[in-house]
Short mmCIF file of C-alpha atoms and ligand atoms in Angstrom, two decimals:
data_model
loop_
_atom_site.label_atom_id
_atom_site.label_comp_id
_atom_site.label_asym_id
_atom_site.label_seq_id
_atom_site.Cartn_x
_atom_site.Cartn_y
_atom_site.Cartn_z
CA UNK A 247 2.40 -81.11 34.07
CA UNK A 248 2.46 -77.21 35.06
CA UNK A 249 5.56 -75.12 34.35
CA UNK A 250 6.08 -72.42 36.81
CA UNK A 251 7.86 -69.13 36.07
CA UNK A 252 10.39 -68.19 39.25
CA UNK A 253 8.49 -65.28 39.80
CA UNK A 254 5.36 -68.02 40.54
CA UNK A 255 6.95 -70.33 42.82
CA UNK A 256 8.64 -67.49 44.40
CA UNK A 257 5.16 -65.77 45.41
CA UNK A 258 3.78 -69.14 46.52
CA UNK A 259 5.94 -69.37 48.94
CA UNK A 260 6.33 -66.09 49.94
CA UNK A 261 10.07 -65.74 49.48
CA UNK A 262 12.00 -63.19 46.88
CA UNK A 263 12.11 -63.98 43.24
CA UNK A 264 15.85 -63.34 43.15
CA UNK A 265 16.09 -65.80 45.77
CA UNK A 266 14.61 -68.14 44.05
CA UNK A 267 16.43 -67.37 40.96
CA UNK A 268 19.63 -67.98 43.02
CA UNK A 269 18.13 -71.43 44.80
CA UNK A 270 17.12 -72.33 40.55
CA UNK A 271 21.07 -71.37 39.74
CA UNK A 272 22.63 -73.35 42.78
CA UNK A 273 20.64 -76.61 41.35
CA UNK A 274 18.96 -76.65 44.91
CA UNK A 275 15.76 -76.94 42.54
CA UNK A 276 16.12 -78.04 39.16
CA UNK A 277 14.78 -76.08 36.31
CA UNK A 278 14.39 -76.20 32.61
CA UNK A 279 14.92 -72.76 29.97
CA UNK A 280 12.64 -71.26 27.52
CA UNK A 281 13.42 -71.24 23.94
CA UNK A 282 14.22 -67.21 25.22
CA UNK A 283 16.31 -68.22 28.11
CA UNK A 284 14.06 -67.87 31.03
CA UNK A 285 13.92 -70.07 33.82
CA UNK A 286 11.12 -72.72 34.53
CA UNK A 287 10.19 -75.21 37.08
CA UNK A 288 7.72 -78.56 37.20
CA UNK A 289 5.18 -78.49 39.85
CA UNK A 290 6.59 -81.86 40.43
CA UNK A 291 9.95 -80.39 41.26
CA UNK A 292 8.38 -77.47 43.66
CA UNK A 293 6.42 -79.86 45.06
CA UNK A 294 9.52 -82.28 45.85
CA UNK A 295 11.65 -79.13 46.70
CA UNK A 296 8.63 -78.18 49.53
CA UNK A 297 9.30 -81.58 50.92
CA UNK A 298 12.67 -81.61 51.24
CA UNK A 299 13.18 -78.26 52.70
CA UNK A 300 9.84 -77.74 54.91
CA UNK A 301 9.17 -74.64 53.37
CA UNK A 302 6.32 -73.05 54.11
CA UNK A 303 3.81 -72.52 51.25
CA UNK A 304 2.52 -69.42 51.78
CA UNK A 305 -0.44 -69.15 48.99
CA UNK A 306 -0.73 -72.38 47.70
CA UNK A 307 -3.37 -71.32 45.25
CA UNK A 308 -0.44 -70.50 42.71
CA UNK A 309 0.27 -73.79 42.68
CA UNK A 310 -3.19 -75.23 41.67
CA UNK A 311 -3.60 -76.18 45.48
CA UNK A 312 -6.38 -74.40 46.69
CA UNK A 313 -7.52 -77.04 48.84
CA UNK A 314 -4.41 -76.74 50.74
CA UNK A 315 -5.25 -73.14 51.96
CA UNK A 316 -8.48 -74.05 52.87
CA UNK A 317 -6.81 -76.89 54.85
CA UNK A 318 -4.33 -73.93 56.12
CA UNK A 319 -7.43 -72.20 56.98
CA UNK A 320 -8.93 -74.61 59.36
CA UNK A 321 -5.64 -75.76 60.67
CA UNK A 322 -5.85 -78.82 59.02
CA UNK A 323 -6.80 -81.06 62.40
CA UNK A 324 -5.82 -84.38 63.12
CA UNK A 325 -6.68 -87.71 61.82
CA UNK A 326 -10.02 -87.45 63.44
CA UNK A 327 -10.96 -84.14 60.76
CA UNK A 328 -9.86 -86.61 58.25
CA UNK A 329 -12.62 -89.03 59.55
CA UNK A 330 -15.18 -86.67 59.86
CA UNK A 331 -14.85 -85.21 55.86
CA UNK A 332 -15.15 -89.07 54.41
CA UNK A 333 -18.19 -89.45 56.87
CA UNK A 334 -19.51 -85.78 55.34
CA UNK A 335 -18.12 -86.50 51.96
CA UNK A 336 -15.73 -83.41 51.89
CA UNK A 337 -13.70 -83.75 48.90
CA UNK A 338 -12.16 -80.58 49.09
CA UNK A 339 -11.26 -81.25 52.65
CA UNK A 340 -9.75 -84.39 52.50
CA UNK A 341 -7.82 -83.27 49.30
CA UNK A 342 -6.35 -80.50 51.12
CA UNK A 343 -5.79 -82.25 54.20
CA UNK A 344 -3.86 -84.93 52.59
CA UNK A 345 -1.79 -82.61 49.83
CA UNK A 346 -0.99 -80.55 52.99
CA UNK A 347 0.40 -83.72 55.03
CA UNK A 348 2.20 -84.69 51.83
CA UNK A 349 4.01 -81.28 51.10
CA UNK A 350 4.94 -81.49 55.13
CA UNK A 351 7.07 -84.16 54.12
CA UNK A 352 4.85 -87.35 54.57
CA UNK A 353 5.16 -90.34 51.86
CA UNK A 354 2.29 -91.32 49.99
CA UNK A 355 2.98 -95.10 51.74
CA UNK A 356 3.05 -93.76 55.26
CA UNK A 357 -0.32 -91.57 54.41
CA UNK A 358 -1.63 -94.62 53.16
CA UNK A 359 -0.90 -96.85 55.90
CA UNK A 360 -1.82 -94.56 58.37
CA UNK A 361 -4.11 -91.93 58.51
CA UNK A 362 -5.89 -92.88 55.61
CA UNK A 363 -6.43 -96.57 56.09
CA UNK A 364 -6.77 -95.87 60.16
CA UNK A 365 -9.67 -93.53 58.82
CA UNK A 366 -11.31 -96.25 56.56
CA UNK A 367 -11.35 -99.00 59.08
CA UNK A 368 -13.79 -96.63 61.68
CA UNK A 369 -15.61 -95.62 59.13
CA UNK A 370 -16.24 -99.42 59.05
CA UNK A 371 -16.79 -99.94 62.53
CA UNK A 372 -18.93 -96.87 62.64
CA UNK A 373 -21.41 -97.89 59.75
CA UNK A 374 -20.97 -101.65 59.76
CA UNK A 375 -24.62 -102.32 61.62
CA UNK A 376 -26.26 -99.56 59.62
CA UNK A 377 -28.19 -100.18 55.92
CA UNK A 378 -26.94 -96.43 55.83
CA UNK A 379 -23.39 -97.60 55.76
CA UNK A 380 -22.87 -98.54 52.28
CA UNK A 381 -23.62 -95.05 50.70
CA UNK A 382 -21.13 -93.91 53.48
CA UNK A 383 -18.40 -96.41 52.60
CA UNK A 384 -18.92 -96.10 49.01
CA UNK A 385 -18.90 -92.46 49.33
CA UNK A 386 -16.11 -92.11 51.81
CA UNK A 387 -14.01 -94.78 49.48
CA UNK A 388 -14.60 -92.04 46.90
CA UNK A 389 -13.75 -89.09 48.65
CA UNK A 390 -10.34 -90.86 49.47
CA UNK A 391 -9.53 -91.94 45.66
CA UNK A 392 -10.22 -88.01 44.72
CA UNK A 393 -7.52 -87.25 46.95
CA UNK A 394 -4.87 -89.76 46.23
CA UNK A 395 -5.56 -89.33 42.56
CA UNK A 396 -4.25 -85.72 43.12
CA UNK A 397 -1.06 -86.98 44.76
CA UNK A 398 -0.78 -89.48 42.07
CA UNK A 399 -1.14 -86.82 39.17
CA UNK A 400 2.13 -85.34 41.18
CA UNK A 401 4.32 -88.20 39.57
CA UNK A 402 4.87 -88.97 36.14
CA UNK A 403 7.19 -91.55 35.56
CA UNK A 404 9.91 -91.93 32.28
CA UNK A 405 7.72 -93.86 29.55
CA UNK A 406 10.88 -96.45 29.77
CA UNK A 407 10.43 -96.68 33.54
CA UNK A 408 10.05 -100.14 34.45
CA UNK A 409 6.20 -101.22 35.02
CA UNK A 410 4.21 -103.05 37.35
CA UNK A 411 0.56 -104.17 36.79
CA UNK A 412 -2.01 -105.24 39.70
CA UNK A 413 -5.45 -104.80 40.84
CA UNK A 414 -8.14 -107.07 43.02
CA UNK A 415 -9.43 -110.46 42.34
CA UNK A 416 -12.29 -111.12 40.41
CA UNK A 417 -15.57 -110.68 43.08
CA UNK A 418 -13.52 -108.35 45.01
CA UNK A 419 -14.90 -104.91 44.68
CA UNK A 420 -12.09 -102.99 47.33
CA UNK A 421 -11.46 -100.48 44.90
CA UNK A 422 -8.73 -98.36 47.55
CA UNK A 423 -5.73 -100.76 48.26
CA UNK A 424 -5.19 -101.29 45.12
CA UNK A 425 -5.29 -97.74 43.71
CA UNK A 426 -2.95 -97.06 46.67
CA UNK A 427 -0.49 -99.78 45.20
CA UNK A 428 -0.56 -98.02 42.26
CA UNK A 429 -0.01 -94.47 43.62
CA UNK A 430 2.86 -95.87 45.81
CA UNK A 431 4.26 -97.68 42.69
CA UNK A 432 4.30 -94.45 40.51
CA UNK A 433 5.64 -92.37 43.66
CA UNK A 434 8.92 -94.81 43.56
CA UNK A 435 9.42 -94.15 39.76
CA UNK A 436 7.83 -96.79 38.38
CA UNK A 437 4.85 -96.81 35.85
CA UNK A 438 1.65 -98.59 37.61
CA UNK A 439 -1.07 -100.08 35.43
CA UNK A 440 -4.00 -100.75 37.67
CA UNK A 441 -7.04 -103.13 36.75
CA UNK A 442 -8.46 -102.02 39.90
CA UNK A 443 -11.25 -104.09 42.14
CA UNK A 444 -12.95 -107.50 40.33
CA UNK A 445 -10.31 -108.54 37.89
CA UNK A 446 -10.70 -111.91 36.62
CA UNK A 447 -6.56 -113.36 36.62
CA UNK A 448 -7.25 -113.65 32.02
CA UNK A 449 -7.32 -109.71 32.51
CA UNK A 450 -4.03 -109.75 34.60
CA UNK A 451 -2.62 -112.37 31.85
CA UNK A 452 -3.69 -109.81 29.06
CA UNK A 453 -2.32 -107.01 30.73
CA UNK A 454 1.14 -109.20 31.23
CA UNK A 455 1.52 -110.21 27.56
CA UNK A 456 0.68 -106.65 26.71
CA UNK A 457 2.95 -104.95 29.41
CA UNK A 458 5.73 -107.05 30.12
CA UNK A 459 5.73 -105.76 33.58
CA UNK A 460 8.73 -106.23 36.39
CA UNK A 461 6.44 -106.71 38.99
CA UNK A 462 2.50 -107.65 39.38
CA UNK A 463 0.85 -106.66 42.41
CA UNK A 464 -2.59 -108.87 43.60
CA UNK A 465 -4.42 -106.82 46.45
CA UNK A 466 -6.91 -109.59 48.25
CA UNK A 467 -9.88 -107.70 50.85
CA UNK A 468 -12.35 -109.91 50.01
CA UNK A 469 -11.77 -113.86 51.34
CA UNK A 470 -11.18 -115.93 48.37
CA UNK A 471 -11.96 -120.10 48.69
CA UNK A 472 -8.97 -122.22 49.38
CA UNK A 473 -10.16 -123.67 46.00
CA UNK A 474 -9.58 -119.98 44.54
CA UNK A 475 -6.46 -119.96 46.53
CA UNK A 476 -4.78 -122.50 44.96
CA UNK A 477 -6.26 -121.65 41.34
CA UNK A 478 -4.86 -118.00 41.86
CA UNK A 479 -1.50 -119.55 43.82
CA UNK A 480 -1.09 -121.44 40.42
CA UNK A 481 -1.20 -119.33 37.88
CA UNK A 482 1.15 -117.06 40.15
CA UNK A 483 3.55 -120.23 39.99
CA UNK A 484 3.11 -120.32 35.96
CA UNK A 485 4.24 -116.72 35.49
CA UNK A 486 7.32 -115.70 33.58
CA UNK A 487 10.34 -115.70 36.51
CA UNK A 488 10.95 -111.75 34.93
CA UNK A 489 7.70 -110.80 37.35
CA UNK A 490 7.81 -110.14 41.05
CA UNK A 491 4.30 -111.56 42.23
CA UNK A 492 3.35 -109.51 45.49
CA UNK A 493 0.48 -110.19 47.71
CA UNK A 494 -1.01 -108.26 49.91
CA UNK A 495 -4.54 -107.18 51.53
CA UNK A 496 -6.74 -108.17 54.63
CA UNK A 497 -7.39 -111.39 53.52
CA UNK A 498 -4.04 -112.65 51.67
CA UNK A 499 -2.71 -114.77 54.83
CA UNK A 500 -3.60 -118.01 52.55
CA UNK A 501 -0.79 -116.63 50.31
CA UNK A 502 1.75 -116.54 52.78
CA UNK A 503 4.56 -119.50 51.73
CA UNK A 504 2.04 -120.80 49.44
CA UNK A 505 5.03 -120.64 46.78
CA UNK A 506 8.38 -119.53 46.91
CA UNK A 507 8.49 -116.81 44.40
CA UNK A 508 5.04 -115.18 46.37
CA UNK A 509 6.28 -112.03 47.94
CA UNK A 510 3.57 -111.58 50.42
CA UNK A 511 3.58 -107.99 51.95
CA UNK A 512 1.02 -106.48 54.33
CA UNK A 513 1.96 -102.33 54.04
CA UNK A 514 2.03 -99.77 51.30
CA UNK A 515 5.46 -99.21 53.13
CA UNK A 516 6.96 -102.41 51.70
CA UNK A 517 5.11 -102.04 48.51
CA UNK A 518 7.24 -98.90 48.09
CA UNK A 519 10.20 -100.19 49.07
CA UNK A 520 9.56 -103.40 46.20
CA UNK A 521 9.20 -100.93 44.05
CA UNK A 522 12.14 -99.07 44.70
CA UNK A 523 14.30 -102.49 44.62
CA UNK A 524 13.15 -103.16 40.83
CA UNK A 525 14.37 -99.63 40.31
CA UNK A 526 17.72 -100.26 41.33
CA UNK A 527 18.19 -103.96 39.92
CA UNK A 528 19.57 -104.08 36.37
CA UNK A 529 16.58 -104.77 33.94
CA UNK A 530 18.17 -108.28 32.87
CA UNK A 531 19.26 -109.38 36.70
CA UNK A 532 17.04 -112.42 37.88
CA UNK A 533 14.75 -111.48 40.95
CA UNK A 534 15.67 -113.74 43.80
CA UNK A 535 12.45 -114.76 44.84
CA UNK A 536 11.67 -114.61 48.88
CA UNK A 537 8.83 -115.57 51.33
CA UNK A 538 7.83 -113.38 54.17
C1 B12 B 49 -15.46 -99.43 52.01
C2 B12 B 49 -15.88 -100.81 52.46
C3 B12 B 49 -16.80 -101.52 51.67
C4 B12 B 49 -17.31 -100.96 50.35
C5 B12 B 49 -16.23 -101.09 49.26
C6 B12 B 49 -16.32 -99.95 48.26
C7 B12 B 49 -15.28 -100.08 47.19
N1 B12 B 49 -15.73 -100.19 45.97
O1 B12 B 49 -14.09 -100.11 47.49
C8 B12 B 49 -18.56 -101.87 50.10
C9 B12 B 49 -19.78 -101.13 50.57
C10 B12 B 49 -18.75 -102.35 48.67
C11 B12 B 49 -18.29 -103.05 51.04
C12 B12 B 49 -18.94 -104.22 50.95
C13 B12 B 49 -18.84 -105.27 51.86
N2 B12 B 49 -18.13 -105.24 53.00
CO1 B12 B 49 -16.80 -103.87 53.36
N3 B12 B 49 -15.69 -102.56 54.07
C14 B12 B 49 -15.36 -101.40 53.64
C15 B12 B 49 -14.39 -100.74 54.63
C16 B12 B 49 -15.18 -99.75 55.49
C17 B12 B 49 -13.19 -100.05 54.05
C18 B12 B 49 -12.36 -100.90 53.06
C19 B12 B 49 -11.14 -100.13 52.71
O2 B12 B 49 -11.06 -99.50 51.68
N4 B12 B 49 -10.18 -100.09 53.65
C20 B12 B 49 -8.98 -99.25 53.54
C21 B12 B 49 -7.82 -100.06 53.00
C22 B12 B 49 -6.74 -99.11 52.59
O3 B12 B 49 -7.34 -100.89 54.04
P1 B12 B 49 -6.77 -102.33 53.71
O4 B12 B 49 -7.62 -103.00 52.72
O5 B12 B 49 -6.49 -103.05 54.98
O6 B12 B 49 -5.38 -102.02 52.97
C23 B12 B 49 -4.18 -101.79 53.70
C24 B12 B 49 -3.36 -103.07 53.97
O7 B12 B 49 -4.15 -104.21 54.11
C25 B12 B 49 -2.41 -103.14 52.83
N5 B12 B 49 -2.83 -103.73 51.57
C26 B12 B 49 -4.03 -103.81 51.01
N6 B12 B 49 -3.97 -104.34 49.78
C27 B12 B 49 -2.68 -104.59 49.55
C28 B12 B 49 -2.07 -105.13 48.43
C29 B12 B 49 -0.71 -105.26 48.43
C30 B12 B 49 -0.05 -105.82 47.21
C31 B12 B 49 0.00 -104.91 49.58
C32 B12 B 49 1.43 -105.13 49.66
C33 B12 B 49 -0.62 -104.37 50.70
C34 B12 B 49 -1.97 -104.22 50.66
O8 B12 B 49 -2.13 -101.77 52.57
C35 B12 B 49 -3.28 -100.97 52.80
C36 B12 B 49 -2.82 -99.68 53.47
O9 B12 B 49 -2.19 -99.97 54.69
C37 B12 B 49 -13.93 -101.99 55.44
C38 B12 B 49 -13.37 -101.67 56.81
C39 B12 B 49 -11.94 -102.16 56.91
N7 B12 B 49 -11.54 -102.63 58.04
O10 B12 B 49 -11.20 -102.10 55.93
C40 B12 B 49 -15.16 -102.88 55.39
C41 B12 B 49 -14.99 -104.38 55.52
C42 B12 B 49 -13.76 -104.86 54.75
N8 B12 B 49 -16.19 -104.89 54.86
C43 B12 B 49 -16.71 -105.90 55.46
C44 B12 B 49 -17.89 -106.56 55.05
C45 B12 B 49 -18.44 -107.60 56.01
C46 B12 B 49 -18.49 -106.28 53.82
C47 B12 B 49 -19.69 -106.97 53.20
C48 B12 B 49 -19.72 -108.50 53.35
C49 B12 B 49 -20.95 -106.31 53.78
C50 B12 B 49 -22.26 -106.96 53.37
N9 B12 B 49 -22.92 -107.49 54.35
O11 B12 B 49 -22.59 -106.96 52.20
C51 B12 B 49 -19.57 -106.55 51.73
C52 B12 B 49 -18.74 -107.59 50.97
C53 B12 B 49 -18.33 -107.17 49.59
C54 B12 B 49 -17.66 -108.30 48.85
N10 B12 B 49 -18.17 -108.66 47.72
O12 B12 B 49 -16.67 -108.85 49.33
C55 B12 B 49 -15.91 -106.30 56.69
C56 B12 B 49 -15.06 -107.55 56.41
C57 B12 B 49 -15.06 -108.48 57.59
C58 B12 B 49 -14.19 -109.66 57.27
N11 B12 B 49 -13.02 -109.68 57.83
O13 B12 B 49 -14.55 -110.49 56.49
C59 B12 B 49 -15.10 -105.00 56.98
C60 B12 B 49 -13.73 -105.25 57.63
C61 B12 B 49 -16.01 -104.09 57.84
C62 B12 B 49 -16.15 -104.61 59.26
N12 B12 B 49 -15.50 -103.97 60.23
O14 B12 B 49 -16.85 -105.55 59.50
N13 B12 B 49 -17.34 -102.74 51.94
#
């Protein structure tokens, strides 16, 4: 990730470089030295250091974010400009619209739940009687996976942060809820390995053997069979007690009390907060399992 030099982060947002300097040596943001002594700062910590103070960013360019001034430029509109740049395909747009939401202080769960998903679902209604539709949908699915991966590239979880593994059912091809899981999952701390859409449960069984994960995440948009339900309800059963099975999705009602150690969640909000509850449990503590 990018080191900034005081003197950087100071000009991007428009403030002193001595103030900075003292903000660096009051550990209101948290910086590393050179070999030579000088001060240096992750664009993770700016970034978090934005959030937490509101400060304006007053050329984000500096800081690899020159979506966000374009956003800046065009005011950066409601959740209907959001709509219109998946419908046009506007990666930069959406990019900067998002980042720009995100450095106001939004979580990536809330941004997910929200704007982002509220924006997906017209799409939908707007397309769903057109044979145009699926190049929009695919297109507009896309555009919003450019601009969460750039959110996601903010965090970079401890290699011995605990892990979680998910991704969609096999025949399921909803590639965005579960890249959101895992962009929520590595915004809480923890390292997210995501199969993504169509992942037959021998991949997720591979990927548990090879991972040992704390928690497994199954995103279901697609309806699955209650013959499917029950397969995938099973094998959920048969995995070790050390994983946190959550469900979640549009169509993952079936899972709901289907078996007691099925967490079944329906926002990127409680995904998060999962996430953050592994975090704080002791690696060795059992996970009392719940039904929602
Ligand atoms: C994009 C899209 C497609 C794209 C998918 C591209 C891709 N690779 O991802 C394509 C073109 C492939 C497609 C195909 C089809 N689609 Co489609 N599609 C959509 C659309 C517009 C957006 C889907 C999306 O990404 N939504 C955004 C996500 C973020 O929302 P979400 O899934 O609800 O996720 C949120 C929560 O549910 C939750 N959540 C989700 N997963 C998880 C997981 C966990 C663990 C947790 C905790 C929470 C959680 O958090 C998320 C954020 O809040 C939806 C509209 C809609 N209402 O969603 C239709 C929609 C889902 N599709 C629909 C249909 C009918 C189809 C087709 C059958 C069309 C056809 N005739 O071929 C096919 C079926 C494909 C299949 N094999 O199943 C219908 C489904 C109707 C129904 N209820 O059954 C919808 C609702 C459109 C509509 N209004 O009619 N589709």
């Amino acid at each position: 990730m990018r080191l900034l030099s005081p003197r950087e982060l100071a000009d991007a947002l428009g403030v002193s470089e001595s103030s900075l300097k003292r903000w660096v040596d009051s550990g209101k943001i948290q910086a590393t030295r050179t070999d030579g002594g000088h001060r240096r700062i992750l664009l993770s910590e700016a970034v978090r250091f934005i959030r937490e103070t509101r400060a304006p960013v007053a050329r984000p360019e500096l800081l690899d974010l020159p979506e966000v001034a374009v956003a800046q430029r065009r005011a950066i509109g409601g959740a209907d400009r959001l709509l219109d740049q998946l419908l046009e395909g506007d990666v930069i747009g959406a990019r900067g619209w998002l980042m720009s939401r995100y450095l106001a202080g939004a979580s990536i769960a809330d941004l997910c739940d929200g704007p982002v998903k509220d924006a997906m679902y017209r799409l939908g209604e707007l397309w769903k009687h057109d044979e145009g539709g699926i190049f929009i949908e695919h297109r507009g699915t896309d555009v919003c996976l450019q601009a969460l991966a750039q959110l996601r590239a903010l965090h970079d979880p401890p290699a011995d942060a605990p892990l979680a593994v998910g991704g969609a059912p096999e025949g399921d091809p909803y590639l965005l809820p579960s890249f959101m899981a895992a962009t929520v999952i590595a915004a809480a701390g923890m390292r997210a390995v995501n199969l993504g859409p169509d992942a037959p449960l021998t991949a997720f069984d591979a990927a548990i053997q090879h991972h040992a994960p704390r928690m497994m995440w199954l995103s279901v948009t697609s309806p699955l069979s209650p013959a499917r339900v029950r397969t995938t309800v099973q094998w959920i059963a048969g995995l070790p007690t050390s994983v946190i099975p959550i469900v979640g999705g549009q169509q993952s009602a079936p899972f709901a009390g289907a078996h007691p150690a099925i967490r079944h969640v329906r926002s990127m909000a409680e995904v998060d907060a999962l996430a953050r509850e592994v975090l704080a449990a002791p690696a060795s503590s059992p996970h009392a399992p719940a039904v929602a």
